[in-house]
């Protein structure tokens, strides 16, 4: 929302197609949100990990530390973040090249006949461009990040003398992010009132923002429901028994990654895929492997789940990227899928290679080289 509104006019002046802007928004926002460290996604993901570890009675492993250990294994998200500047430097390919050529040659940011989704201006109204200052934008964000970092340390016992990493391992992510959100909203309202906006205007804007975010909140509640049902049915135990004789630890990460991709694409919800797979995959990984395999499984779950956010036309983040970029939705999906398939394919190869190479960082480095070469070759092979 923030980046789309802040860059839409600027990218338009430089004849960047709306499809390209939507890709840039989608492929940086969702992967960064799942990696953290300050995001409501992290609170949700840590809560799923905590429930799975509790079901295993694994008290020696802290949920937040398990999440941090899983980050190097979140291959798709990490590769996506690097793919964005790589594509910008090496060139576009597939349908995106045609969209960029149209925007550059004809100045048509949206293809003739395409219809952009509703814009944020329809929900929140036109922004006040006369009285706005840069600190009006930066100060609330600074408060959000500052309060969140302090609260993560404080709720984990940092004020009681615990070392930083111990405090992060025991932190209450949901409470910390709630404090940060309230602090940000309070700061923004104070700035608005100082600019002589009425309290009624602030209230209307706040409520309109709630309406904009309502689909994401509904998805979150439904995802929690799925996770609760999965746990109540002891799905993890049934899967463990069914796969005990044939599933090897080496195959588990790539299988989890592939299944997460399918579920997230079909449902349009990365959170739903996470809620379905975490109660199943974490106990399975622990029973056939060790705590390192648990970290790999968590990374594979989050990695595959993000793929659906980028490719499914019914994903909330895909829809929001189209809205805030001012792009036709189907055009955004059509141009982004080839870009998402490259890091997804490389990530799948890396999960298979984990049977031989145990270091996530070595695999990731190799994956970055493979991805860069693949993008270069595909861009050169694309006509136009």
mmCIF file of C-alpha atoms in Angstrom:
data_model
loop_
_atom_site.group_PDB
_atom_site.id
_atom_site.type_symbol
_atom_site.label_atom_id
_atom_site.label_comp_id
_atom_site.label_asym_id
_atom_site.label_seq_id
_atom_site.Cartn_x
_atom_site.Cartn_y
_atom_site.Cartn_z
ATOM 1 C CA UNK A 1 0.000 0.000 0.000
ATOM 2 C CA UNK A 2 2.704 2.448 1.020
ATOM 3 C CA UNK A 3 5.154 1.706 -1.780
ATOM 4 C CA UNK A 4 2.471 1.572 -4.467
ATOM 5 C CA UNK A 5 1.034 4.949 -3.542
ATOM 6 C CA UNK A 6 4.483 6.492 -3.126
ATOM 7 C CA UNK A 7 5.873 5.321 -6.484
ATOM 8 C CA UNK A 8 2.909 5.053 -8.864
ATOM 9 C CA UNK A 9 3.246 8.571 -10.287
ATOM 10 C CA UNK A 10 7.038 8.432 -10.316
ATOM 11 C CA UNK A 11 7.195 5.159 -12.218
ATOM 12 C CA UNK A 12 4.515 6.438 -14.567
ATOM 13 C CA UNK A 13 6.667 9.426 -15.476
ATOM 14 C CA UNK A 14 9.472 7.029 -16.413
ATOM 15 C CA UNK A 15 7.109 4.857 -18.482
ATOM 16 C CA UNK A 16 7.252 1.794 -16.275
ATOM 17 C CA UNK A 17 4.222 -0.352 -17.065
ATOM 18 C CA UNK A 18 1.661 -0.952 -14.355
ATOM 19 C CA UNK A 19 2.283 -4.687 -14.721
ATOM 20 C CA UNK A 20 5.960 -4.169 -13.895
ATOM 21 C CA UNK A 21 5.111 -1.992 -10.893
ATOM 22 C CA UNK A 22 2.676 -4.622 -9.613
ATOM 23 C CA UNK A 23 5.413 -7.253 -9.942
ATOM 24 C CA UNK A 24 7.890 -5.097 -8.030
ATOM 25 C CA UNK A 25 5.355 -4.577 -5.231
ATOM 26 C CA UNK A 26 4.279 -8.210 -5.026
ATOM 27 C CA UNK A 27 7.730 -9.773 -5.229
ATOM 28 C CA UNK A 28 9.273 -7.620 -2.536
ATOM 29 C CA UNK A 29 6.401 -7.193 -0.062
ATOM 30 C CA UNK A 30 5.286 -10.777 0.586
ATOM 31 C CA UNK A 31 8.789 -12.338 0.725
ATOM 32 C CA UNK A 32 10.049 -9.583 3.024
ATOM 33 C CA UNK A 33 6.989 -9.913 5.265
ATOM 34 C CA UNK A 34 7.562 -13.633 5.752
ATOM 35 C CA UNK A 35 11.234 -13.052 6.619
ATOM 36 C CA UNK A 36 10.579 -10.319 9.190
ATOM 37 C CA UNK A 37 11.667 -9.271 11.673
ATOM 38 C CA UNK A 38 8.817 -6.718 12.136
ATOM 39 C CA UNK A 39 5.628 -8.001 10.547
ATOM 40 C CA UNK A 40 2.239 -9.356 11.552
ATOM 41 C CA UNK A 41 3.153 -12.324 9.351
ATOM 42 C CA UNK A 42 5.932 -13.176 11.799
ATOM 43 C CA UNK A 43 3.509 -13.146 14.712
ATOM 44 C CA UNK A 44 1.225 -15.506 12.813
ATOM 45 C CA UNK A 45 4.036 -17.814 11.698
ATOM 46 C CA UNK A 46 5.576 -17.986 15.170
ATOM 47 C CA UNK A 47 2.158 -18.828 16.633
ATOM 48 C CA UNK A 48 1.859 -21.785 14.227
ATOM 49 C CA UNK A 49 5.356 -22.980 15.108
ATOM 50 C CA UNK A 50 4.599 -22.623 18.836
ATOM 51 C CA UNK A 51 1.458 -24.752 18.511
ATOM 52 C CA UNK A 52 3.335 -27.470 16.622
ATOM 53 C CA UNK A 53 6.201 -27.530 19.139
ATOM 54 C CA UNK A 54 3.722 -27.644 22.019
ATOM 55 C CA UNK A 55 2.007 -30.644 20.434
ATOM 56 C CA UNK A 56 5.412 -32.362 20.380
ATOM 57 C CA UNK A 57 6.104 -31.330 24.005
ATOM 58 C CA UNK A 58 9.359 -29.886 22.670
ATOM 59 C CA UNK A 59 10.044 -27.304 25.365
ATOM 60 C CA UNK A 60 13.770 -26.954 24.642
ATOM 61 C CA UNK A 61 13.112 -25.267 21.275
ATOM 62 C CA UNK A 62 11.821 -21.686 21.397
ATOM 63 C CA UNK A 63 9.303 -20.821 18.630
ATOM 64 C CA UNK A 64 10.925 -17.530 17.660
ATOM 65 C CA UNK A 65 14.390 -19.102 17.529
ATOM 66 C CA UNK A 66 12.997 -21.928 15.395
ATOM 67 C CA UNK A 67 11.632 -19.300 13.022
ATOM 68 C CA UNK A 68 15.004 -17.528 12.846
ATOM 69 C CA UNK A 69 16.753 -20.853 12.158
ATOM 70 C CA UNK A 70 14.318 -21.530 9.302
ATOM 71 C CA UNK A 71 15.062 -18.282 7.420
ATOM 72 C CA UNK A 72 18.106 -19.632 5.478
ATOM 73 C CA UNK A 73 15.900 -22.516 4.286
ATOM 74 C CA UNK A 74 13.203 -20.179 2.960
ATOM 75 C CA UNK A 75 14.780 -20.401 -0.483
ATOM 76 C CA UNK A 76 11.898 -19.089 -2.591
ATOM 77 C CA UNK A 77 11.440 -15.865 -0.616
ATOM 78 C CA UNK A 78 15.170 -15.112 -0.553
ATOM 79 C CA UNK A 79 15.603 -15.885 -4.252
ATOM 80 C CA UNK A 80 12.583 -13.713 -5.127
ATOM 81 C CA UNK A 81 14.074 -10.707 -3.362
ATOM 82 C CA UNK A 82 17.305 -11.073 -5.331
ATOM 83 C CA UNK A 83 15.442 -11.772 -8.594
ATOM 84 C CA UNK A 84 13.891 -8.289 -8.569
ATOM 85 C CA UNK A 85 17.127 -6.270 -9.012
ATOM 86 C CA UNK A 86 18.544 -9.053 -11.212
ATOM 87 C CA UNK A 87 15.647 -8.710 -13.669
ATOM 88 C CA UNK A 88 15.834 -4.925 -13.533
ATOM 89 C CA UNK A 89 19.529 -5.086 -14.493
ATOM 90 C CA UNK A 90 19.553 -7.999 -16.965
ATOM 91 C CA UNK A 91 16.236 -7.287 -18.679
ATOM 92 C CA UNK A 92 12.649 -8.517 -18.867
ATOM 93 C CA UNK A 93 11.336 -11.657 -20.515
ATOM 94 C CA UNK A 94 8.029 -13.287 -21.339
ATOM 95 C CA UNK A 95 4.809 -11.244 -21.377
ATOM 96 C CA UNK A 96 6.429 -8.587 -19.190
ATOM 97 C CA UNK A 97 8.810 -7.614 -21.998
ATOM 98 C CA UNK A 98 5.840 -6.867 -24.257
ATOM 99 C CA UNK A 99 4.206 -4.793 -21.494
ATOM 100 C CA UNK A 100 7.377 -2.787 -20.928
ATOM 101 C CA UNK A 101 7.869 -2.237 -24.673
ATOM 102 C CA UNK A 102 4.281 -0.965 -24.946
ATOM 103 C CA UNK A 103 4.773 1.471 -22.078
ATOM 104 C CA UNK A 104 8.126 2.680 -23.403
ATOM 105 C CA UNK A 105 7.093 3.065 -27.068
ATOM 106 C CA UNK A 106 3.477 4.215 -26.782
ATOM 107 C CA UNK A 107 3.294 5.566 -23.226
ATOM 108 C CA UNK A 108 0.404 3.178 -22.433
ATOM 109 C CA UNK A 109 1.013 2.188 -18.819
ATOM 110 C CA UNK A 110 -2.059 -0.067 -19.030
ATOM 111 C CA UNK A 111 -2.778 -2.079 -22.163
ATOM 112 C CA UNK A 112 -5.724 -0.867 -24.279
ATOM 113 C CA UNK A 113 -8.823 -2.772 -23.204
ATOM 114 C CA UNK A 114 -7.459 -3.648 -19.756
ATOM 115 C CA UNK A 115 -9.243 -2.361 -16.667
ATOM 116 C CA UNK A 116 -7.290 -1.524 -13.491
ATOM 117 C CA UNK A 117 -8.778 -2.649 -10.187
ATOM 118 C CA UNK A 118 -10.189 -0.081 -7.779
ATOM 119 C CA UNK A 119 -7.624 2.402 -6.538
ATOM 120 C CA UNK A 120 -6.953 3.398 -2.948
ATOM 121 C CA UNK A 121 -8.241 6.879 -3.743
ATOM 122 C CA UNK A 122 -11.727 5.401 -3.994
ATOM 123 C CA UNK A 123 -11.455 4.036 -0.434
ATOM 124 C CA UNK A 124 -9.550 6.789 1.343
ATOM 125 C CA UNK A 125 -10.076 9.806 -0.901
ATOM 126 C CA UNK A 126 -7.469 12.013 -2.503
ATOM 127 C CA UNK A 127 -4.388 12.775 -0.432
ATOM 128 C CA UNK A 128 -3.677 16.299 0.781
ATOM 129 C CA UNK A 129 -0.749 17.240 -1.445
ATOM 130 C CA UNK A 130 -0.541 20.898 -0.405
ATOM 131 C CA UNK A 131 0.244 20.508 3.294
ATOM 132 C CA UNK A 132 2.086 17.189 3.194
ATOM 133 C CA UNK A 133 5.679 16.993 4.364
ATOM 134 C CA UNK A 134 8.189 14.149 4.173
ATOM 135 C CA UNK A 135 8.244 13.696 7.951
ATOM 136 C CA UNK A 136 4.469 13.066 7.895
ATOM 137 C CA UNK A 137 5.332 9.887 5.983
ATOM 138 C CA UNK A 138 8.542 8.903 7.770
ATOM 139 C CA UNK A 139 7.691 9.642 11.402
ATOM 140 C CA UNK A 140 4.817 7.104 11.785
ATOM 141 C CA UNK A 141 6.941 4.434 10.078
ATOM 142 C CA UNK A 142 9.862 5.238 12.358
ATOM 143 C CA UNK A 143 7.599 4.947 15.388
ATOM 144 C CA UNK A 144 6.249 1.607 14.123
ATOM 145 C CA UNK A 145 9.724 0.115 13.694
ATOM 146 C CA UNK A 146 11.159 1.651 16.851
ATOM 147 C CA UNK A 147 8.325 0.601 19.153
ATOM 148 C CA UNK A 148 8.196 -2.878 17.588
ATOM 149 C CA UNK A 149 11.916 -3.504 18.136
ATOM 150 C CA UNK A 150 11.733 -2.182 21.707
ATOM 151 C CA UNK A 151 8.595 -4.217 22.468
ATOM 152 C CA UNK A 152 10.123 -7.434 21.101
ATOM 153 C CA UNK A 153 13.026 -6.913 23.500
ATOM 154 C CA UNK A 154 10.854 -5.808 26.433
ATOM 155 C CA UNK A 155 8.183 -8.536 26.292
ATOM 156 C CA UNK A 156 10.913 -11.155 26.052
ATOM 157 C CA UNK A 157 12.399 -10.041 29.363
ATOM 158 C CA UNK A 158 15.101 -7.724 28.111
ATOM 159 C CA UNK A 159 14.311 -5.214 30.852
ATOM 160 C CA UNK A 160 14.904 -7.957 33.395
ATOM 161 C CA UNK A 161 18.482 -8.402 32.240
ATOM 162 C CA UNK A 162 18.122 -11.189 29.686
ATOM 163 C CA UNK A 163 20.598 -11.173 26.776
ATOM 164 C CA UNK A 164 19.207 -9.932 23.460
ATOM 165 C CA UNK A 165 18.875 -13.349 21.780
ATOM 166 C CA UNK A 166 17.272 -14.883 24.874
ATOM 167 C CA UNK A 167 14.804 -12.012 24.991
ATOM 168 C CA UNK A 168 13.918 -12.518 21.312
ATOM 169 C CA UNK A 169 13.524 -16.250 21.888
ATOM 170 C CA UNK A 170 10.921 -15.629 24.630
ATOM 171 C CA UNK A 171 9.227 -12.555 23.172
ATOM 172 C CA UNK A 172 5.482 -12.110 22.686
ATOM 173 C CA UNK A 173 5.324 -11.158 19.009
ATOM 174 C CA UNK A 174 1.563 -10.496 18.875
ATOM 175 C CA UNK A 175 1.623 -8.104 21.834
ATOM 176 C CA UNK A 176 4.739 -6.338 20.550
ATOM 177 C CA UNK A 177 3.286 -5.699 17.107
ATOM 178 C CA UNK A 178 0.002 -4.546 18.628
ATOM 179 C CA UNK A 179 1.827 -1.925 20.688
ATOM 180 C CA UNK A 180 3.744 -0.830 17.588
ATOM 181 C CA UNK A 181 0.571 -0.528 15.496
ATOM 182 C CA UNK A 182 -1.219 1.557 18.125
ATOM 183 C CA UNK A 183 1.828 3.798 18.481
ATOM 184 C CA UNK A 184 1.978 4.337 14.722
ATOM 185 C CA UNK A 185 -1.731 5.138 14.439
ATOM 186 C CA UNK A 186 -1.533 7.510 17.411
ATOM 187 C CA UNK A 187 1.429 9.321 15.869
ATOM 188 C CA UNK A 188 -0.304 9.631 12.496
ATOM 189 C CA UNK A 189 -3.488 10.975 14.115
ATOM 190 C CA UNK A 190 -1.495 13.500 16.134
ATOM 191 C CA UNK A 191 0.185 14.753 12.960
ATOM 192 C CA UNK A 192 -3.172 14.987 11.200
ATOM 193 C CA UNK A 193 -4.712 16.972 14.059
ATOM 194 C CA UNK A 194 -1.716 19.319 14.069
ATOM 195 C CA UNK A 195 -2.435 19.935 10.380
ATOM 196 C CA UNK A 196 -5.925 21.060 11.485
ATOM 197 C CA UNK A 197 -7.781 18.067 10.208
ATOM 198 C CA UNK A 198 -10.896 17.343 12.215
ATOM 199 C CA UNK A 199 -11.272 14.369 14.508
ATOM 200 C CA UNK A 200 -14.124 13.217 12.271
ATOM 201 C CA UNK A 201 -11.783 13.176 9.258
ATOM 202 C CA UNK A 202 -9.279 11.091 11.198
ATOM 203 C CA UNK A 203 -11.993 8.675 12.262
ATOM 204 C CA UNK A 204 -13.340 8.287 8.727
ATOM 205 C CA UNK A 205 -9.864 7.668 7.341
ATOM 206 C CA UNK A 206 -9.134 5.091 10.040
ATOM 207 C CA UNK A 207 -12.389 3.227 9.394
ATOM 208 C CA UNK A 208 -11.775 3.319 5.636
ATOM 209 C CA UNK A 209 -8.364 1.768 6.263
ATOM 210 C CA UNK A 210 -10.024 -0.996 8.262
ATOM 211 C CA UNK A 211 -12.322 -1.704 5.311
ATOM 212 C CA UNK A 212 -9.332 -1.892 2.963
ATOM 213 C CA UNK A 213 -7.647 -4.494 5.164
ATOM 214 C CA UNK A 214 -10.800 -6.513 5.911
ATOM 215 C CA UNK A 215 -10.117 -9.261 3.296
ATOM 216 C CA UNK A 216 -6.722 -9.971 4.866
ATOM 217 C CA UNK A 217 -8.296 -10.182 8.334
ATOM 218 C CA UNK A 218 -10.977 -12.605 7.112
ATOM 219 C CA UNK A 219 -8.313 -14.810 5.510
ATOM 220 C CA UNK A 220 -6.339 -14.792 8.767
ATOM 221 C CA UNK A 221 -9.352 -15.945 10.805
ATOM 222 C CA UNK A 222 -10.181 -18.681 8.298
ATOM 223 C CA UNK A 223 -6.546 -19.813 8.254
ATOM 224 C CA UNK A 224 -6.537 -20.096 12.050
ATOM 225 C CA UNK A 225 -9.738 -22.150 11.815
ATOM 226 C CA UNK A 226 -8.142 -24.575 9.363
ATOM 227 C CA UNK A 227 -5.101 -24.915 11.615
ATOM 228 C CA UNK A 228 -7.273 -25.643 14.660
ATOM 229 C CA UNK A 229 -9.255 -28.318 12.793
ATOM 230 C CA UNK A 230 -6.029 -29.917 11.494
ATOM 231 C CA UNK A 231 -4.652 -30.101 15.021
ATOM 232 C CA UNK A 232 -7.891 -31.428 16.521
ATOM 233 C CA UNK A 233 -8.014 -34.261 13.989
ATOM 234 C CA UNK A 234 -4.412 -35.273 14.814
ATOM 235 C CA UNK A 235 -3.622 -35.038 11.117
ATOM 236 C CA UNK A 236 0.100 -34.970 11.841
ATOM 237 C CA UNK A 237 -0.032 -38.328 13.627
ATOM 238 C CA UNK A 238 -1.946 -39.940 10.750
ATOM 239 C CA UNK A 239 0.533 -38.639 8.173
ATOM 240 C CA UNK A 240 3.470 -39.843 10.275
ATOM 241 C CA UNK A 241 2.022 -43.363 10.422
ATOM 242 C CA UNK A 242 1.183 -43.400 6.708
ATOM 243 C CA UNK A 243 4.635 -42.275 5.559
ATOM 244 C CA UNK A 244 6.885 -43.854 8.180
ATOM 245 C CA UNK A 245 7.943 -46.767 5.939
ATOM 246 C CA UNK A 246 8.829 -44.929 2.731
ATOM 247 C CA UNK A 247 9.468 -41.226 3.381
ATOM 248 C CA UNK A 248 13.120 -40.313 3.848
ATOM 249 C CA UNK A 249 14.402 -37.146 5.570
ATOM 250 C CA UNK A 250 16.059 -36.046 2.333
ATOM 251 C CA UNK A 251 12.798 -36.054 0.372
ATOM 252 C CA UNK A 252 10.716 -34.297 3.008
ATOM 253 C CA UNK A 253 11.700 -30.636 2.331
ATOM 254 C CA UNK A 254 11.055 -30.789 -1.433
ATOM 255 C CA UNK A 255 7.747 -32.620 -0.903
ATOM 256 C CA UNK A 256 6.625 -30.009 1.636
ATOM 257 C CA UNK A 257 7.675 -27.225 -0.730
ATOM 258 C CA UNK A 258 5.729 -28.706 -3.653
ATOM 259 C CA UNK A 259 2.599 -29.375 -1.587
ATOM 260 C CA UNK A 260 2.701 -25.857 -0.124
ATOM 261 C CA UNK A 261 2.920 -24.432 -3.652
ATOM 262 C CA UNK A 262 -0.146 -26.390 -4.772
ATOM 263 C CA UNK A 263 -2.229 -25.544 -1.695
ATOM 264 C CA UNK A 264 -1.353 -21.846 -1.708
ATOM 265 C CA UNK A 265 -2.053 -21.547 -5.441
ATOM 266 C CA UNK A 266 -5.380 -23.384 -5.211
ATOM 267 C CA UNK A 267 -6.615 -21.518 -2.140
ATOM 268 C CA UNK A 268 -4.996 -18.153 -2.863
ATOM 269 C CA UNK A 269 -3.845 -17.998 0.733
ATOM 270 C CA UNK A 270 -0.278 -18.383 1.934
ATOM 271 C CA UNK A 271 -1.525 -18.189 5.534
ATOM 272 C CA UNK A 272 -4.015 -20.978 4.852
ATOM 273 C CA UNK A 273 -1.273 -23.189 3.420
ATOM 274 C CA UNK A 274 0.911 -22.446 6.447
ATOM 275 C CA UNK A 275 -1.946 -23.309 8.811
ATOM 276 C CA UNK A 276 -2.652 -26.587 7.018
ATOM 277 C CA UNK A 277 0.942 -27.799 6.730
ATOM 278 C CA UNK A 278 2.694 -26.616 9.895
ATOM 279 C CA UNK A 279 0.798 -28.917 12.341
ATOM 280 C CA UNK A 280 1.514 -31.827 9.985
ATOM 281 C CA UNK A 281 5.022 -31.161 8.667
ATOM 282 C CA UNK A 282 6.754 -30.147 11.910
ATOM 283 C CA UNK A 283 5.877 -33.357 13.852
ATOM 284 C CA UNK A 284 6.672 -35.415 10.757
ATOM 285 C CA UNK A 285 10.102 -33.786 10.374
ATOM 286 C CA UNK A 286 10.907 -34.270 14.056
ATOM 287 C CA UNK A 287 9.887 -37.931 14.028
ATOM 288 C CA UNK A 288 11.892 -38.952 10.965
ATOM 289 C CA UNK A 289 14.821 -36.568 11.485
ATOM 290 C CA UNK A 290 16.132 -34.071 13.991
ATOM 291 C CA UNK A 291 15.685 -30.407 14.916
ATOM 292 C CA UNK A 292 17.623 -29.329 11.805
ATOM 293 C CA UNK A 293 15.075 -31.105 9.626
ATOM 294 C CA UNK A 294 12.349 -29.251 11.552
ATOM 295 C CA UNK A 295 13.984 -25.942 10.597
ATOM 296 C CA UNK A 296 14.205 -27.094 6.975
ATOM 297 C CA UNK A 297 10.542 -28.119 6.999
ATOM 298 C CA UNK A 298 9.438 -24.765 8.414
ATOM 299 C CA UNK A 299 11.458 -22.931 5.767
ATOM 300 C CA UNK A 300 9.969 -25.118 3.023
ATOM 301 C CA UNK A 301 6.420 -24.461 4.272
ATOM 302 C CA UNK A 302 6.844 -20.698 4.239
ATOM 303 C CA UNK A 303 8.755 -20.849 0.955
ATOM 304 C CA UNK A 304 6.092 -22.787 -0.938
ATOM 305 C CA UNK A 305 3.280 -20.784 0.619
ATOM 306 C CA UNK A 306 4.651 -17.505 -0.754
ATOM 307 C CA UNK A 307 4.561 -18.954 -4.278
ATOM 308 C CA UNK A 308 0.751 -18.964 -4.183
ATOM 309 C CA UNK A 309 0.778 -15.322 -3.141
ATOM 310 C CA UNK A 310 2.603 -14.525 -6.370
ATOM 311 C CA UNK A 311 0.768 -16.736 -8.849
ATOM 312 C CA UNK A 312 -2.799 -17.289 -7.652
ATOM 313 C CA UNK A 313 -5.322 -14.814 -9.102
ATOM 314 C CA UNK A 314 -7.431 -15.160 -5.933
ATOM 315 C CA UNK A 315 -4.594 -14.312 -3.544
ATOM 316 C CA UNK A 316 -5.250 -11.242 -1.402
ATOM 317 C CA UNK A 317 -1.699 -9.951 -1.825
ATOM 318 C CA UNK A 318 -1.880 -10.405 -5.592
ATOM 319 C CA UNK A 319 -5.131 -8.442 -5.651
ATOM 320 C CA UNK A 320 -3.676 -5.709 -3.426
ATOM 321 C CA UNK A 321 -0.592 -5.429 -5.635
ATOM 322 C CA UNK A 322 -2.837 -4.894 -8.648
ATOM 323 C CA UNK A 323 -4.916 -2.311 -6.772
ATOM 324 C CA UNK A 324 -2.053 -0.200 -5.475
ATOM 325 C CA UNK A 325 -0.096 -0.414 -8.730
ATOM 326 C CA UNK A 326 -3.159 0.569 -10.768
ATOM 327 C CA UNK A 327 -2.788 -2.556 -12.909
ATOM 328 C CA UNK A 328 -5.285 -4.825 -14.578
ATOM 329 C CA UNK A 329 -5.419 -7.836 -12.280
ATOM 330 C CA UNK A 330 -5.224 -10.643 -14.844
ATOM 331 C CA UNK A 331 -2.444 -8.785 -16.664
ATOM 332 C CA UNK A 332 -0.502 -8.693 -13.399
ATOM 333 C CA UNK A 333 -0.969 -12.430 -12.827
ATOM 334 C CA UNK A 334 -0.082 -13.300 -16.423
ATOM 335 C CA UNK A 335 3.138 -11.279 -16.447
ATOM 336 C CA UNK A 336 4.275 -12.324 -12.963
ATOM 337 C CA UNK A 337 3.899 -16.109 -13.231
ATOM 338 C CA UNK A 338 7.002 -16.577 -15.460
ATOM 339 C CA UNK A 339 9.009 -14.462 -13.031
ATOM 340 C CA UNK A 340 7.818 -16.547 -10.069
ATOM 341 C CA UNK A 341 8.541 -19.872 -11.767
ATOM 342 C CA UNK A 342 12.275 -19.150 -12.064
ATOM 343 C CA UNK A 343 13.027 -18.852 -8.304
ATOM 344 C CA UNK A 344 10.496 -21.625 -7.618
ATOM 345 C CA UNK A 345 12.336 -24.010 -9.940
ATOM 346 C CA UNK A 346 15.708 -23.086 -8.448
ATOM 347 C CA UNK A 347 14.328 -23.503 -4.918
ATOM 348 C CA UNK A 348 13.056 -26.983 -5.788
ATOM 349 C CA UNK A 349 16.525 -27.955 -7.027
ATOM 350 C CA UNK A 350 18.085 -26.619 -3.815
ATOM 351 C CA UNK A 351 15.732 -28.644 -1.612
ATOM 352 C CA UNK A 352 16.673 -31.771 -3.568
ATOM 353 C CA UNK A 353 20.353 -30.884 -3.239
ATOM 354 C CA UNK A 354 19.956 -30.614 0.537
ATOM 355 C CA UNK A 355 20.162 -34.419 0.596
ATOM 356 C CA UNK A 356 23.852 -34.002 -0.299
ATOM 357 C CA UNK A 357 24.778 -30.516 0.957
ATOM 358 C CA UNK A 358 23.858 -29.799 4.569
ATOM 359 C CA UNK A 359 24.600 -26.049 4.625
ATOM 360 C CA UNK A 360 21.691 -23.764 3.732
ATOM 361 C CA UNK A 361 24.037 -20.857 3.007
ATOM 362 C CA UNK A 362 26.129 -22.887 0.533
ATOM 363 C CA UNK A 363 22.946 -24.013 -1.221
ATOM 364 C CA UNK A 364 21.599 -20.473 -1.272
ATOM 365 C CA UNK A 365 24.810 -19.111 -2.792
ATOM 366 C CA UNK A 366 24.690 -21.768 -5.506
ATOM 367 C CA UNK A 367 21.023 -20.984 -6.089
ATOM 368 C CA UNK A 368 21.749 -17.290 -6.570
ATOM 369 C CA UNK A 369 24.337 -18.112 -9.231
ATOM 370 C CA UNK A 370 21.993 -20.538 -10.995
ATOM 371 C CA UNK A 371 19.120 -18.043 -10.902
ATOM 372 C CA UNK A 372 21.225 -15.188 -12.262
ATOM 373 C CA UNK A 373 22.468 -17.308 -15.171
ATOM 374 C CA UNK A 374 18.935 -18.568 -15.877
ATOM 375 C CA UNK A 375 17.473 -15.045 -15.964
ATOM 376 C CA UNK A 376 20.300 -13.874 -18.241
ATOM 377 C CA UNK A 377 19.766 -16.749 -20.663
ATOM 378 C CA UNK A 378 15.967 -16.406 -20.719
ATOM 379 C CA UNK A 379 16.149 -12.641 -21.209
ATOM 380 C CA UNK A 380 18.544 -13.084 -24.133
ATOM 381 C CA UNK A 381 16.343 -15.760 -25.677
ATOM 382 C CA UNK A 382 13.140 -13.677 -25.449
ATOM 383 C CA UNK A 383 12.430 -11.891 -28.747
ATOM 384 C CA UNK A 384 11.827 -8.137 -28.842
#
